[in-house]
Short mmCIF file of C-alpha atoms and ligand atoms in Angstrom, two decimals:
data_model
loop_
_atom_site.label_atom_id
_atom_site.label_comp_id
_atom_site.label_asym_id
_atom_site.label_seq_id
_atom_site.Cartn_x
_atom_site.Cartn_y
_atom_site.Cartn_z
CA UNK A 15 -39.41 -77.19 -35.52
CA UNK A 16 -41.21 -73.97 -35.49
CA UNK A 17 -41.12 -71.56 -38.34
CA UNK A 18 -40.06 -69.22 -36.02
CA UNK A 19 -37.89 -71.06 -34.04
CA UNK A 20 -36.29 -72.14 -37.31
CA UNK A 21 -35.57 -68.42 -38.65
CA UNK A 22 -34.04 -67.57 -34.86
CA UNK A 23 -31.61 -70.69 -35.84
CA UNK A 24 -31.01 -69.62 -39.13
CA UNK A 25 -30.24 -65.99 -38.67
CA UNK A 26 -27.51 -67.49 -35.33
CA UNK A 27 -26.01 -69.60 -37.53
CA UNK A 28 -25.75 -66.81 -40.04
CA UNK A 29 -24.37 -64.10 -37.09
CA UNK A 30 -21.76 -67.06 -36.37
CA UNK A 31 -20.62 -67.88 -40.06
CA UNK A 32 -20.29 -63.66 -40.60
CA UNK A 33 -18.54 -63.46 -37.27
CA UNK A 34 -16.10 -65.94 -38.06
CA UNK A 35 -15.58 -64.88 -41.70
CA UNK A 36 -14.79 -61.51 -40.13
CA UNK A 37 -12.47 -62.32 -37.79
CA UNK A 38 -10.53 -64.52 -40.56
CA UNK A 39 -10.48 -61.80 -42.61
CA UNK A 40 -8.84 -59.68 -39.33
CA UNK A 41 -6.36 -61.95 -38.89
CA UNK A 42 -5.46 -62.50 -42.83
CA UNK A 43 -5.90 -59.82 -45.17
CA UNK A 44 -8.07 -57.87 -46.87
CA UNK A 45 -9.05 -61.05 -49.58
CA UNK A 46 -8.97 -64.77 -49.50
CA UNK A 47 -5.98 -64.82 -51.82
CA UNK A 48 -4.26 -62.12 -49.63
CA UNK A 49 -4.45 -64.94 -46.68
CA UNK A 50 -2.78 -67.52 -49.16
CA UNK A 51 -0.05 -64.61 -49.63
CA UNK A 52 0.25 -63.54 -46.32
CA UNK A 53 1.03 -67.78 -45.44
CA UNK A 54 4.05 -67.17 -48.58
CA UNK A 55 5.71 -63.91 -46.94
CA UNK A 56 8.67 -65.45 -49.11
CA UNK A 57 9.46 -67.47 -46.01
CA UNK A 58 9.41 -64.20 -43.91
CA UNK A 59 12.01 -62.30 -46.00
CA UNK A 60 8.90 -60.11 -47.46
CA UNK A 61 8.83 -57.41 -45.60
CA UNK A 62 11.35 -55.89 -43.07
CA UNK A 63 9.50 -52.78 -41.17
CA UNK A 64 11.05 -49.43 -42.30
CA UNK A 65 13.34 -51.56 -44.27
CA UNK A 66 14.33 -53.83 -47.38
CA UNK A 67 15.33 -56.47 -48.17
CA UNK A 68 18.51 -57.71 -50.21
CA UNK A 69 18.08 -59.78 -53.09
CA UNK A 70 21.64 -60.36 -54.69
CA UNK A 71 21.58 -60.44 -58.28
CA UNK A 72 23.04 -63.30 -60.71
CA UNK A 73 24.83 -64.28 -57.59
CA UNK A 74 26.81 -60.86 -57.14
CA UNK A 75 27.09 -59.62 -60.86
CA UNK A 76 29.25 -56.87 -60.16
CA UNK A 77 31.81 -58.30 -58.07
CA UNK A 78 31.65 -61.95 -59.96
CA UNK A 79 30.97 -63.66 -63.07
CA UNK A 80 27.34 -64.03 -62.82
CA UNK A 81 25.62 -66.80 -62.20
CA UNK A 82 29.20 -68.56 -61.03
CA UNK A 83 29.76 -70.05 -57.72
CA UNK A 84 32.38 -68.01 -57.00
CA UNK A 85 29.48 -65.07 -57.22
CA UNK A 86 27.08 -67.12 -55.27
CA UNK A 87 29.67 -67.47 -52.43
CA UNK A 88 30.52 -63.65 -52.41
CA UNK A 89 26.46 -63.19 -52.21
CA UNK A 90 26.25 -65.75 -49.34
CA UNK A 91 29.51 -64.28 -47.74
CA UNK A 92 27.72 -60.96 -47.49
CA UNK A 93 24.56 -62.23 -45.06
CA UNK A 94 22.25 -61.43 -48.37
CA UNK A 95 18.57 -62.30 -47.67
CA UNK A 96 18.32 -63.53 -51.37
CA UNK A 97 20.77 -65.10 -53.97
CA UNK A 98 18.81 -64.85 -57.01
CA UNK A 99 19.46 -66.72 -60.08
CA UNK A 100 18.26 -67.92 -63.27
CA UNK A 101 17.76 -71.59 -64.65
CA UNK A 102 18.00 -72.68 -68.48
CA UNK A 103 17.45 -76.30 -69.76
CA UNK A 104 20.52 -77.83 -71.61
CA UNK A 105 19.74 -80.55 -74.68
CA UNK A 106 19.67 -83.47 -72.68
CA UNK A 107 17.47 -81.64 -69.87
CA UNK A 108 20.04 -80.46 -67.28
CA UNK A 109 19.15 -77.63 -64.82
CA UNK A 110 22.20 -75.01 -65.25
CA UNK A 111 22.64 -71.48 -64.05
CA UNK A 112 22.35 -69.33 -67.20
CA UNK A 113 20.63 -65.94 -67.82
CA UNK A 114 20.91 -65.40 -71.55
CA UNK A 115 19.57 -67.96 -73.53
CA UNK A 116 22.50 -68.21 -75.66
CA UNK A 117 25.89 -68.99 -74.49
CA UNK A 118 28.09 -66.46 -76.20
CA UNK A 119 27.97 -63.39 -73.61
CA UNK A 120 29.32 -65.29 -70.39
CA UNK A 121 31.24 -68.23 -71.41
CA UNK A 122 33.97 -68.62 -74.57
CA UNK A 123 30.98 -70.93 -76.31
CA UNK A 124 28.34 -69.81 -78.78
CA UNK A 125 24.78 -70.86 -79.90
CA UNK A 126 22.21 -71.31 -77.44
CA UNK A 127 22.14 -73.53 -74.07
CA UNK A 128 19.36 -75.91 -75.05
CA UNK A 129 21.04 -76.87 -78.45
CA UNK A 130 24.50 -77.81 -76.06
CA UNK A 131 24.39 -81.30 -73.80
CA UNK A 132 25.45 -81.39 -70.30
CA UNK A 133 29.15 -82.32 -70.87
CA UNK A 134 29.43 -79.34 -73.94
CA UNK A 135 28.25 -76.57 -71.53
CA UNK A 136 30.24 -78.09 -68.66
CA UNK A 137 33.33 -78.12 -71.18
CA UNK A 138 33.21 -73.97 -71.10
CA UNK A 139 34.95 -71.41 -69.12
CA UNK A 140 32.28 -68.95 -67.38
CA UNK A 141 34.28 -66.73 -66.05
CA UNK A 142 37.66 -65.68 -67.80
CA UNK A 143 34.88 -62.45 -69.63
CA UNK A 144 34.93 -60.82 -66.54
CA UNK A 145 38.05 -61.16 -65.47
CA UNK A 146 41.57 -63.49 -66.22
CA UNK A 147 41.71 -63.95 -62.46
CA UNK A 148 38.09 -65.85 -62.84
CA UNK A 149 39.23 -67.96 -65.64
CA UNK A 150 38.01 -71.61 -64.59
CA UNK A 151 34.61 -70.75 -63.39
CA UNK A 152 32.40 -73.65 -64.94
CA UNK A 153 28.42 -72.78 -65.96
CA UNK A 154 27.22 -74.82 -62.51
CA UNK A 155 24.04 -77.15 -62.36
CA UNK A 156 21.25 -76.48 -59.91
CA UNK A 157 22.18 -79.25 -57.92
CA UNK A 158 26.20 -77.42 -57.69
CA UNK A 159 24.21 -74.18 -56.92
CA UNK A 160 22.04 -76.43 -53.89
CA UNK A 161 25.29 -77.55 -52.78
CA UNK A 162 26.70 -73.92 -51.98
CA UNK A 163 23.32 -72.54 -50.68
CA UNK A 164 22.50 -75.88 -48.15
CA UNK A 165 25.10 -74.78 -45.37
CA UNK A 166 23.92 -71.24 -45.75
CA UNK A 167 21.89 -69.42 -43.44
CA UNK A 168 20.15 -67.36 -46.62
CA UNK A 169 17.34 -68.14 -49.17
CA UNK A 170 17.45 -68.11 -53.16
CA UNK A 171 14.96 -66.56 -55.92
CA UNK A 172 15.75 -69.07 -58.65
CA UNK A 173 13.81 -67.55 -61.97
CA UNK A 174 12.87 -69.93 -64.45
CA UNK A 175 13.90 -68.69 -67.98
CA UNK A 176 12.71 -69.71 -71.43
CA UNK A 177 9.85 -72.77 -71.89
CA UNK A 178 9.33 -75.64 -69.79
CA UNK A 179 7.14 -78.33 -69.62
CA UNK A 180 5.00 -79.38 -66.40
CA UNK A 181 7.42 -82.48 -66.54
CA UNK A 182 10.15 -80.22 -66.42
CA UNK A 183 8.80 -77.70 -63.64
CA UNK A 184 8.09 -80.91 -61.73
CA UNK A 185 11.46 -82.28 -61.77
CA UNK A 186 12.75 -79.09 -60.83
CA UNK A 187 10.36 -79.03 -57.95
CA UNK A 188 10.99 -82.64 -56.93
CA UNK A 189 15.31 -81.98 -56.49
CA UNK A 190 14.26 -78.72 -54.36
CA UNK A 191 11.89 -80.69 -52.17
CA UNK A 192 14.42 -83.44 -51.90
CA UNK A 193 17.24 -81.34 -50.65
CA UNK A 194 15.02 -79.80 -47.99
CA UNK A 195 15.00 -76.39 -49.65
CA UNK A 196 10.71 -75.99 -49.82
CA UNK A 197 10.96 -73.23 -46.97
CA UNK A 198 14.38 -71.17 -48.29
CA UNK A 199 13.58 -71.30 -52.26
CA UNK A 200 11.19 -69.29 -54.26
CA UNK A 201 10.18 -69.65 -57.73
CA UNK A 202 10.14 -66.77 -60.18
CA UNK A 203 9.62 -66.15 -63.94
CA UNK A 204 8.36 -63.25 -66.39
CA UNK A 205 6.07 -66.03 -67.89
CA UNK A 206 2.66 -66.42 -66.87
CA UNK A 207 2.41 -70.00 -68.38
CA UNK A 208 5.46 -70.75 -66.07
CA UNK A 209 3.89 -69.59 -63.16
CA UNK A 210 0.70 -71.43 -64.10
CA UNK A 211 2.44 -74.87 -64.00
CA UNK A 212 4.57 -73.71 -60.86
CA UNK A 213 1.34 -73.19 -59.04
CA UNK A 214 -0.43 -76.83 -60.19
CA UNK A 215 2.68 -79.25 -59.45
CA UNK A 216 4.71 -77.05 -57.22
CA UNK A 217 2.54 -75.11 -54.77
CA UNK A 218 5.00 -75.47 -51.55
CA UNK A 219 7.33 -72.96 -53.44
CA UNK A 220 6.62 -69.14 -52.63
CA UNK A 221 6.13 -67.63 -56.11
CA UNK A 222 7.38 -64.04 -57.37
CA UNK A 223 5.65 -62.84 -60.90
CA UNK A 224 8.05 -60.33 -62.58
CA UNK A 225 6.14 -58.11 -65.16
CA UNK A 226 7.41 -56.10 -67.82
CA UNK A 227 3.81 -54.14 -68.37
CA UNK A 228 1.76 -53.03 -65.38
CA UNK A 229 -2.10 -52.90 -66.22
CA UNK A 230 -5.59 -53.30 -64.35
CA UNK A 231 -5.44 -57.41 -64.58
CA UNK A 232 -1.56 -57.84 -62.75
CA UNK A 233 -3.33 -57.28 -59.21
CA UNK A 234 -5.87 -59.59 -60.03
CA UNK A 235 -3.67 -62.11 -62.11
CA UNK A 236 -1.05 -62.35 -59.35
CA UNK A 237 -4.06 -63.19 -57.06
CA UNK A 238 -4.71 -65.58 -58.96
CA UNK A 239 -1.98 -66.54 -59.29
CA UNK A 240 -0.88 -66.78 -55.52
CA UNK A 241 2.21 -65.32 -55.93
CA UNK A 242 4.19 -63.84 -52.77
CA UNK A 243 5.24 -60.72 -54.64
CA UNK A 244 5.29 -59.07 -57.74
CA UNK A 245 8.29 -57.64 -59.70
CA UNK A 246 9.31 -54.62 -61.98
CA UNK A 247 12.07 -52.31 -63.29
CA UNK A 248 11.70 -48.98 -60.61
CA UNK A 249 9.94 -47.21 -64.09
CA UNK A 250 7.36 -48.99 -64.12
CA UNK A 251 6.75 -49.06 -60.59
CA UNK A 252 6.75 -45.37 -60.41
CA UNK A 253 4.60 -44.95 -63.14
CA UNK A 254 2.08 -47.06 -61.63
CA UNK A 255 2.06 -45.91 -57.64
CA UNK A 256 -2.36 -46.92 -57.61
CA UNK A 257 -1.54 -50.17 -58.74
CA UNK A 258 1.60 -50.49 -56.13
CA UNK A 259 -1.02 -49.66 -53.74
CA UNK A 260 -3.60 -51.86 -54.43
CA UNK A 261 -1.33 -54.79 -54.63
CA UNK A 262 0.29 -53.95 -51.05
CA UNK A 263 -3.70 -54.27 -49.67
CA UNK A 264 -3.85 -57.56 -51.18
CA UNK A 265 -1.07 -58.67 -48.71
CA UNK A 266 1.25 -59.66 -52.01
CA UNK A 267 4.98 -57.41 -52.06
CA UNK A 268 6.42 -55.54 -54.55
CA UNK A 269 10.24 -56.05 -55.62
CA UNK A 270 12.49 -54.05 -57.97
CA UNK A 271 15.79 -55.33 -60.27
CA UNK A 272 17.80 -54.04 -60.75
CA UNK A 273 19.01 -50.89 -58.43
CA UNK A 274 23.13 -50.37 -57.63
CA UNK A 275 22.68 -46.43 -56.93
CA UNK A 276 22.12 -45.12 -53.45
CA UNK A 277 19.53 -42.67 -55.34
CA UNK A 278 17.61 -45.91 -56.07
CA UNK A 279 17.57 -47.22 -53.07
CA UNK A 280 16.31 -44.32 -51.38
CA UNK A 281 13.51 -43.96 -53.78
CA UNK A 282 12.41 -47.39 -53.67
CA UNK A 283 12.55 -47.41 -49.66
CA UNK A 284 10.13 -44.13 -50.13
CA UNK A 285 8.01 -46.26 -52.39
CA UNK A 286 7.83 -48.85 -49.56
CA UNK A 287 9.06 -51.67 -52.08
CA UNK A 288 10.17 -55.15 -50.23
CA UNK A 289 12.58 -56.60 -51.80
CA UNK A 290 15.69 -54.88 -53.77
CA UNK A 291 17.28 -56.84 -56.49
CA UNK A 292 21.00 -55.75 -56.64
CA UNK A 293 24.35 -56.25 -58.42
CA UNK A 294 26.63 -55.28 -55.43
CA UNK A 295 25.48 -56.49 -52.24
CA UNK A 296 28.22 -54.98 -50.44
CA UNK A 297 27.28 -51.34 -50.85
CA UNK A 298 23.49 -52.28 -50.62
CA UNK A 299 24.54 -54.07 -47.55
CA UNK A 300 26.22 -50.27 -46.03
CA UNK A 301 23.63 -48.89 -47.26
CA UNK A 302 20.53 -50.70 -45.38
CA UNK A 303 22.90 -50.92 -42.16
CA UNK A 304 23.34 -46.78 -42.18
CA UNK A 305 19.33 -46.56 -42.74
CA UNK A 306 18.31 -48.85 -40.11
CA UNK A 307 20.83 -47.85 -37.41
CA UNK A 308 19.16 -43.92 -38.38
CA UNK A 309 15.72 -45.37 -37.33
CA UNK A 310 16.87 -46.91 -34.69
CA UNK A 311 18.41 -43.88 -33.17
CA UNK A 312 15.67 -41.46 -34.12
O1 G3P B 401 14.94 -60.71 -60.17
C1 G3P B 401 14.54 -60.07 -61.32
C2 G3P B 401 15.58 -60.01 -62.38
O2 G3P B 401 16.51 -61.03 -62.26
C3 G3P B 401 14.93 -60.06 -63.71
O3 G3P B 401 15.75 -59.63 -64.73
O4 G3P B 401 16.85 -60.08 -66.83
O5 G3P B 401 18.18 -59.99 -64.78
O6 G3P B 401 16.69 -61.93 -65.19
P1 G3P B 401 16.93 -60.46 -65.40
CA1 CA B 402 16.95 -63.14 -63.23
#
């Protein structure tokens, strides 16, 4: 071909390639990684226009013994867009819903969860601490947990807690996938290491990085990570508004644990945060309903 023939091709081809880069970047978000986040809008619970939305904490921790089923059926009960909960390993390698990593504070054993087998943690009562009436509330397994949220019309934010292995993430993974829950479960933990192994053997599952420190690499680590959103105590979100911002023009959300005042809620609605980690769904759920039924009449 002619040289100049050849640079007329080159340059259309180049025009085309910009001209479609352009367009997906239009239709996606700001970045590459902001397209992979905007795909995870934590399966369209991420961000509700002039809204939040509800994540329900520990199951409902104030109106429950957390992490029960009797607090993830109060959650559920309420139309939350979230239960959230948190996993710990026992000895023999059973997935139970557990915050602390030590028994002691929410069941009558002691001694932490991964030196107890199955059958010891199942022995306990989880729920007679919070109240005699709730006396008979067993630690539950995931698969107890899967069971309550299946017939449900709402999602989960099931945190990972302490160390696991990629074995372990991938079993986890695996019992999710089988019960159908890839589209109504994300995956969230405080450890990047976690999130690192969630991302190689369980990329299906929406991921949420919570963060006790806010600096110049979360943005770029949670883009790299591909997380759907990113979460912190209201503090640190407030103390870090540029970084807020930045984050929101990757396409990734922000989300905030945990918040039971109305003078909370209000600020984090003002700081245009997503999702709303709360102990008492019931007056979160008032709440949201008097805000939106303002904007709808204004
Ligand atoms: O969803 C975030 C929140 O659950 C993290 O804090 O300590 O209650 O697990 P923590
Ligand atoms: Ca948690």
């Amino acid at each position: 071909m002619h040289t100049d023939s050849l640079r007329r091709v080159t340059l259309r081809t180049a025009c085309v390639a910009w001209a479609l880069v352009t367009l997906l970047v239009v239709l996606f978000g700001a970045t590459p990684h902001a397209a992979a986040a905007s795909t995870m809008q934590l399966h369209g619970a991420l961000h509700r226009e002039g809204s939040v939305s509800i994540v329900s904490h520990r199951g409902a921790a104030a109106l429950a013994p957390e992490n029960t089923l009797a607090a993830m059926r109060i959650a559920i009960e309420q139309g939350v867009d979230f239960v959230e909960t948190d996993l710990q390993l026992t000895s023999d390698g059973v997935p139970m819903l557990l915050h602390d990593p030590t028994l002691d504070r929410t069941t009558n054993g002691s001694g932490p969860i991964a030196t107890h087998t199955f059958d010891e943690v199942r022995a306990l009562d989880a729920g007679g601490w919070f109240d005699p009436a709730n006396a008979g509330e067993r630690v539950p397994t995931l698969e107890e947990f899967l069971d309550v949220l299946e017939p449900a019309n709402v999602r989960a934010l099931v945190e990972l807690k302490g160390d696991w292995t990629t074995e372990q993430l991938s079993d986890v993974a695996d019992l999710l996938q089988s019960r159908y829950m890839v589209n109504r479960v994300a995956l969230q933990s405080f450890d990047e290491e976690t999130l690192r192994g969630l991302q190689q053997v369980a990329p299906q599952f929406a991921r949420v990085m919570l963060t006790r420190e806010w600096d110049a690499r979360t943005v770029s680590l949670a883009q790299e990570l591909e997380v759907s959103a990113v979460g912190g105590r209201p503090k640190l979100i407030d103390r870090n508004l540029d970084l807020l911002a930045e984050l929101r023009a990757t396409g990734i959300g922000s989300l905030t644990y945990t918040l039971n005042k109305t003078k909370r809620w209000d600020r984090a609605i003002e700081r245009g945060i997503d999702l709303i980690v709360t102990d008492d769904p019931v007056e979160l759920g008032v709440w949201r309903s008097e805000i939106e039924a303002a904007a709808a009449g204004a």
